[in-house]
Amino acid sequence: MGFARTCSVALVGVEGVVVEVQADLEPGVAAFTLVGLPDKSLTESRDRVRAAVVNSGGEWPQKKLTVGLSPASVPKGGSGFDLAIASAVLGAAERIDPRVLADIVMIGELGLDGRVRPVRGILPAVLAAADAGYEQLVVPECAAAEAALVPGVSVLGVRSLRQLIAVLADEPVPEEEPDEAGRPDPLLAGLRMPGTGAATGMQGIGAQQDQGHDLADVVGQCSARTAVEVAAAGGHHLFLEGPPGAGKTMLAERLPAVLPRLDRQESLEVTAVHSVAGLLPPGKPLIDVPPYCAPHHSATMQSLVGGGAGYARPGAVSLAHRGVLFLDETPEFGSHALDALRQPLEAGHVVIARSAGVVRFPARFLMVLAANPCPCGRFSLRDSLCECPPSVIRRYQARLSGPLLDRVDLRVEVDPVSRAELAHRGPGGESTATVADRVRAARERAAARLAGTPWRTNSEVPGRELRNRWHAAAGAMDEAERSLERGTLTARGLDRVLRVAWTVADLLGHDRPGVTDVNLALQLRTGVPRGVPMALGALT
């Protein structure tokens, strides 16, 4: 009787469970049995592994073969177990020393010719293996850079099963024939899942910076530019309302470049989500810039928050984790899809319950809503160009529910651009680099104040902690409290005004929010003028 075991990883969302892959050979009629709650794609590995072993020069054992995946109670799916199954079988057949395999984690799909293909979710799988105490991992060669992002592990990248057998058996490693120059590597196809980008509105990571999107391109819009800066500095959600062509989309597209670059922990979180979704850019294993996700208004609730048939997949809120989620033409989205955003907006994660299990995806994003004032987009208090009946305007604006808007910190009306502003040939507004420097300095002030707490930005601090530990100046909150008594602010809204006031104080270098800081925050929250200049430069 021959027995061997090695390890692989089963992914549940962006979290992994180390699975022991056991192979047992017994005398009897040649058969291959796979047990341990596998799905259809994993069951098919029997044929892939057999063909890969034979085509790699190995001999398939003509005995009764049983492969067990333990723990058997955890659902397992995907083709990432192929490499571990093939190694365990060869170990049981004594082609490889079983003692060498016991403490190695293997992740990869096998082609029928023995080539090792990459799979989605390499980074979260390696993170799970490292957390479980494993130090040696084998992954496909083209995914080795992604796996090497995890510190404290030794990663071996292989291109074929023949190479892996030679390494484990201490034999000369054969050279694989290189692909023809100029042709795309077919192995890279496993790193991306076709169709996911189009469904979620994901652009290439860092596309805003690469396309030269700069805030200096935005003409006028002093109030909206201030709101974008405050949103970036404190992580506050933003609602832009105005007629078509006023610059709402331009402002949203330039917001990711204003945000600070991701630190190491944030980069690993974002990269793990995009790895599971199959959206990692080729040749860029680590995402270090805030992502930008702009789904079309026909997106379903599952594409926004995650889900789908079978195993749940991350939605737009998770793909925008630590970045920007832009919902253009927000009233055109389905009401159920918009209301499903309430929970991730508050919690910073989304929990999806399916028959196959419960999955938790991170979803701490900065949401930007953009909407026209009416269906035709020309409604304004200044003129009468709009032909929409009042009842139609009310129904259109009511598509954004009160509970959803109550979670939005900043609401700004974007005015139409005048002819004089367009014809102005002098210097434009501040550039992205200038605003990003102020945002970075404000974040550093907030981080120093919040040191030793689980929060990093003002928008994350609970209202209870704000009221008890970080007070505004004496009398600064009087106007906001009167708004609460009049019913124009909710209790949640009052807490959000204080959060925004702290962000304004950080941008202006104040030790704590004063009357001007709170009034500006109240003005940004309600849209009602409070006699405070909207340009931050006028307040310094």
mmCIF file of N, CA and C in Angstrom, residues 1 60 74 76 80 83 101 104 110 112 154 161 221 231 249 258-259 279-280 283 294 313 319 366 393 459:
data_model
loop_
_atom_site.group_PDB
_atom_site.id
_atom_site.type_symbol
_atom_site.label_atom_id
_atom_site.label_comp_id
_atom_site.label_asym_id
_atom_site.label_seq_id
_atom_site.Cartn_x
_atom_site.Cartn_y
_atom_site.Cartn_z
ATOM 1 N N MET A 1 0.852 -1.194 0.000
ATOM 2 C CA MET A 1 0.000 0.000 0.000
ATOM 3 C C MET A 1 0.879 1.232 0.000
ATOM 4 N N TRP A 60 1.345 6.107 -14.795
ATOM 5 C CA TRP A 60 0.141 6.172 -13.969
ATOM 6 C C TRP A 60 -0.054 4.843 -13.248
ATOM 7 N N VAL A 74 -15.580 21.096 4.206
ATOM 8 C CA VAL A 74 -15.423 22.395 3.539
ATOM 9 C C VAL A 74 -15.654 22.222 2.046
ATOM 10 N N LYS A 76 -15.203 22.553 -1.816
ATOM 11 C CA LYS A 76 -13.982 22.823 -2.570
ATOM 12 C C LYS A 76 -14.320 22.906 -4.050
ATOM 13 N N GLY A 80 -7.498 24.654 -9.017
ATOM 14 C CA GLY A 80 -6.236 24.921 -8.354
ATOM 15 C C GLY A 80 -5.675 23.766 -7.558
ATOM 16 N N LEU A 83 -2.350 20.447 -9.208
ATOM 17 C CA LEU A 83 -0.926 20.242 -8.947
ATOM 18 C C LEU A 83 -0.720 19.425 -7.682
ATOM 19 N N LEU A 101 6.880 15.928 0.347
ATOM 20 C CA LEU A 101 5.626 16.596 -0.009
ATOM 21 C C LEU A 101 4.839 17.090 1.196
ATOM 22 N N ILE A 104 4.532 21.044 2.007
ATOM 23 C CA ILE A 104 4.507 21.956 0.859
ATOM 24 C C ILE A 104 3.065 22.218 0.455
ATOM 25 N N LEU A 110 -3.454 22.019 -14.053
ATOM 26 C CA LEU A 110 -2.635 21.261 -15.001
ATOM 27 C C LEU A 110 -3.336 21.174 -16.347
ATOM 28 N N LEU A 112 -3.457 19.233 -20.136
ATOM 29 C CA LEU A 112 -3.291 17.823 -20.506
ATOM 30 C C LEU A 112 -1.861 17.500 -20.901
ATOM 31 N N SER A 154 8.696 30.800 1.126
ATOM 32 C CA SER A 154 9.574 30.480 0.003
ATOM 33 C C SER A 154 8.705 29.996 -1.150
ATOM 34 N N LEU A 161 4.722 20.210 -15.035
ATOM 35 C CA LEU A 161 4.788 19.147 -14.038
ATOM 36 C C LEU A 161 6.131 18.448 -14.092
ATOM 37 N N GLN A 221 -16.478 75.469 -11.007
ATOM 38 C CA GLN A 221 -16.918 74.476 -10.021
ATOM 39 C C GLN A 221 -16.108 74.551 -8.729
ATOM 40 N N ALA A 231 -13.760 65.193 0.505
ATOM 41 C CA ALA A 231 -14.091 63.768 0.415
ATOM 42 C C ALA A 231 -12.824 62.917 0.412
ATOM 43 N N THR A 249 -18.891 63.905 -14.023
ATOM 44 C CA THR A 249 -18.062 62.740 -14.320
ATOM 45 C C THR A 249 -16.580 63.096 -14.310
ATOM 46 N N VAL A 258 -6.345 61.980 -6.487
ATOM 47 C CA VAL A 258 -6.173 62.852 -5.328
ATOM 48 C C VAL A 258 -5.954 62.032 -4.066
ATOM 49 N N LEU A 259 -6.490 60.819 -4.034
ATOM 50 C CA LEU A 259 -6.341 59.971 -2.862
ATOM 51 C C LEU A 259 -4.881 59.553 -2.670
ATOM 52 N N LEU A 279 -9.168 40.050 -12.083
ATOM 53 C CA LEU A 279 -9.007 41.376 -12.680
ATOM 54 C C LEU A 279 -7.624 41.964 -12.455
ATOM 55 N N LEU A 280 -6.651 41.151 -12.063
ATOM 56 C CA LEU A 280 -5.313 41.688 -11.871
ATOM 57 C C LEU A 280 -4.707 42.077 -13.214
ATOM 58 N N GLY A 283 1.289 41.597 -15.520
ATOM 59 C CA GLY A 283 2.583 42.187 -15.209
ATOM 60 C C GLY A 283 2.572 43.110 -14.019
ATOM 61 N N ALA A 294 -16.825 52.044 -11.953
ATOM 62 C CA ALA A 294 -17.980 52.833 -12.387
ATOM 63 C C ALA A 294 -18.952 51.935 -13.140
ATOM 64 N N ARG A 313 -19.173 35.762 -5.869
ATOM 65 C CA ARG A 313 -18.012 36.487 -6.376
ATOM 66 C C ARG A 313 -18.114 37.952 -5.927
ATOM 67 N N LEU A 319 -14.737 45.486 -5.439
ATOM 68 C CA LEU A 319 -13.703 45.852 -6.405
ATOM 69 C C LEU A 319 -13.259 47.300 -6.208
ATOM 70 N N LEU A 366 -15.071 54.757 -1.162
ATOM 71 C CA LEU A 366 -15.572 56.132 -1.188
ATOM 72 C C LEU A 366 -16.590 56.212 -2.319
ATOM 73 N N ILE A 393 -40.752 65.406 -11.593
ATOM 74 C CA ILE A 393 -39.502 65.772 -10.909
ATOM 75 C C ILE A 393 -39.460 65.154 -9.510
ATOM 76 N N SER A 459 -13.939 59.551 8.545
ATOM 77 C CA SER A 459 -15.236 58.961 8.216
ATOM 78 C C SER A 459 -15.468 57.634 8.925
#
